[in-house]
């Protein structure tokens, strides 16, 4: 992704993990490449402090990728019961749940099923239907 707030500190901490092959940062990814990236990922962690909607979480869930995300903003609604929800400022909780995300095969299998089910609740078709319903109710008043 793009360089942002506190990126220098993050890069400094990630550098040793990249050198040893424990993580791989991909940088900017074209929109058309995202489904393949998500589907090939072992896990998706998105401990964001603020999100307007949380499209990356929805994309990961739709791809069947086990997901961890924040327990704040719009993310719990987007993720439902399909992701691990954590306080993004609680290092101990992040550590424990990242380990579970990566190693608990039973949870991962169930999360993959729940993720696809959760993602299916969001569609442009449903968005249009619900928006039209709101306007109809407003016009009827």
C-alpha positions as a printed NumPy array, in Angstrom:
array([[  0.   ,   0.   ,   0.   ],
       [  0.861,   3.651,   0.11 ],
       [  3.279,   5.151,   2.608],
       [  1.399,   6.626,   5.528],
       [  1.4  ,   7.61 ,   9.176],
       [  4.279,   6.113,  11.229],
       [  5.52 ,   4.139,   8.209],
       [  9.193,   4.711,   9.094],
       [  8.829,   2.973,  12.459],
       [  6.821,   0.145,  10.895],
       [  9.4  ,  -0.404,   8.144],
       [ 12.197,  -0.479,  10.733],
       [ 10.39 ,  -3.204,  12.679],
       [  9.422,  -5.243,   9.617],
       [ 12.859,  -5.236,   7.989],
       [ 14.293,  -8.15 ,  10.04 ],
       [ 11.167, -10.228,   9.372],
       [ 11.446,  -9.585,   5.647],
       [ 15.146, -10.503,   5.614],
       [ 14.388, -13.886,   7.201],
       [ 11.406, -14.549,   4.918],
       [  8.857, -14.497,   7.752],
       [  6.792, -11.831,   6.022],
       [  6.531, -10.4  ,   2.555],
       [  5.314,  -6.881,   1.853],
       [  3.801,  -6.552,  -1.583],
       [  3.521,  -2.781,  -1.923],
       [  0.857,  -1.415,  -4.253],
       [ -1.365,  -4.079,  -5.824],
       [ -3.563,  -3.507,  -8.856],
       [ -7.293,  -3.957,  -8.174],
       [ -7.585,  -6.811, -10.675],
       [ -4.81 ,  -8.727,  -8.877],
       [ -6.421,  -8.553,  -5.42 ],
       [ -8.615, -11.697,  -5.647],
       [ -5.593, -13.845,  -6.481],
       [ -3.526, -12.273,  -3.686],
       [ -6.271, -12.813,  -1.092],
       [ -6.971, -16.368,  -2.24 ],
       [ -3.276, -17.241,  -2.033],
       [ -2.781, -15.739,   1.414],
       [ -2.497, -17.985,   4.47 ],
       [ -4.159, -15.251,   6.551],
       [ -5.19 , -11.596,   6.458],
       [ -4.543,  -9.242,   9.393],
       [ -6.119,  -5.787,   9.351],
       [ -5.82 ,  -4.226,  12.847],
       [ -6.931,  -0.788,  11.679],
       [ -7.619,   2.051,  14.09 ],
       [-10.332,   3.537,  11.858],
       [-12.187,   2.445,   8.736],
       [-15.135,   3.973,   6.958],
       [-16.402,   0.605,   5.742],
       [-13.712,  -2.077,   5.761],
       [-13.663,  -3.261,   2.161],
       [-10.294,  -5.062,   2.542],
       [-11.812,  -7.241,   5.289],
       [-14.829,  -8.043,   3.12 ],
       [-12.557,  -8.905,   0.179],
       [-10.47 , -11.243,   2.332],
       [-13.568, -12.97 ,   3.727],
       [-15.04 , -13.373,   0.237],
       [-11.791, -15.025,  -0.852],
       [-11.977, -17.559,   1.969],
       [ -8.962, -16.102,   3.739],
       [ -8.91 , -16.447,   7.556],
       [ -9.031, -12.898,   8.895],
       [ -8.152, -10.854,  11.966],
       [ -9.4  ,  -7.299,  12.265],
       [-10.165,  -4.535,  14.749],
       [-13.057,  -4.573,  17.169],
       [-13.852,  -0.931,  16.422],
       [-15.286,   1.333,  13.776],
       [-17.267,  -0.463,  11.046],
       [-15.115,  -3.582,  11.125],
       [-17.143,  -5.749,  13.556],
       [-20.247,  -5.228,  11.409],
       [-18.372,  -6.106,   8.223],
       [-16.619,  -9.144,   9.729],
       [-19.485, -10.497,  11.832],
       [-18.505, -13.8  ,  13.443],
       [-16.204, -14.686,  10.557],
       [-13.023, -13.003,  11.817],
       [-11.016, -12.657,  14.983],
       [-11.845,  -9.231,  16.434],
       [ -9.152,  -7.575,  18.538],
       [ -8.362,  -4.259,  20.148],
       [ -5.727,  -2.893,  17.732],
       [ -3.95 ,  -1.123,  20.581],
       [ -3.688,  -4.202,  22.831],
       [ -0.35 ,  -5.801,  21.922],
       [ -0.961,  -8.938,  24.008],
       [ -4.351,  -9.569,  22.399],
       [ -2.913,  -8.938,  18.942],
       [ -0.065, -11.369,  19.605],
       [ -2.327, -14.121,  20.951],
       [ -4.871, -13.772,  18.172],
       [ -2.303, -13.497,  15.374],
       [ -0.846, -16.777,  16.603],
       [ -4.314, -18.343,  16.544],
       [ -4.967, -16.916,  13.074],
       [ -1.825, -18.601,  11.786],
       [ -1.838, -21.919,  13.647],
       [ -5.342, -23.   ,  14.749],
       [ -6.32 , -25.163,  11.781],
       [ -9.754, -26.039,  13.182],
       [-10.621, -22.369,  13.702],
       [ -9.185, -21.484,  10.286],
       [-11.373, -24.057,   8.489],
       [-14.515, -22.836,  10.255],
       [-13.561, -19.191,   9.662],
       [-13.169, -19.799,   5.948],
       [-16.758, -21.119,   5.76 ],
       [-18.121, -18.31 ,   7.941],
       [-16.176, -15.719,   5.939],
       [-17.737, -16.651,   2.645],
       [-21.198, -16.706,   4.254],
       [-20.59 , -13.274,   5.813],
       [-19.289, -11.788,   2.558],
       [-22.385, -13.002,   0.709],
       [-24.483, -10.682,   2.887],
       [-22.873,  -7.72 ,   1.111],
       [-23.596,  -7.141,  -2.568],
       [-24.302,  -4.2  ,  -4.834],
       [-27.684,  -5.774,  -5.568],
       [-28.61 ,  -5.783,  -1.885],
       [-27.241,  -2.251,  -1.477],
       [-29.496,  -1.016,  -4.291],
       [-32.532,  -2.841,  -2.86 ],
       [-32.011,  -1.382,   0.61 ],
       [-31.379,   2.118,  -0.747],
       [-34.571,   2.006,  -2.831],
       [-36.499,   0.773,   0.227],
       [-35.247,   3.741,   2.273],
       [-36.387,   6.191,  -0.41 ],
       [-39.789,   4.485,  -0.68 ],
       [-40.304,   4.738,   3.077],
       [-39.248,   8.392,   3.028],
       [-41.639,   9.191,   0.158],
       [-44.5  ,   7.381,   1.899],
       [-44.199,   9.581,   5.007]])
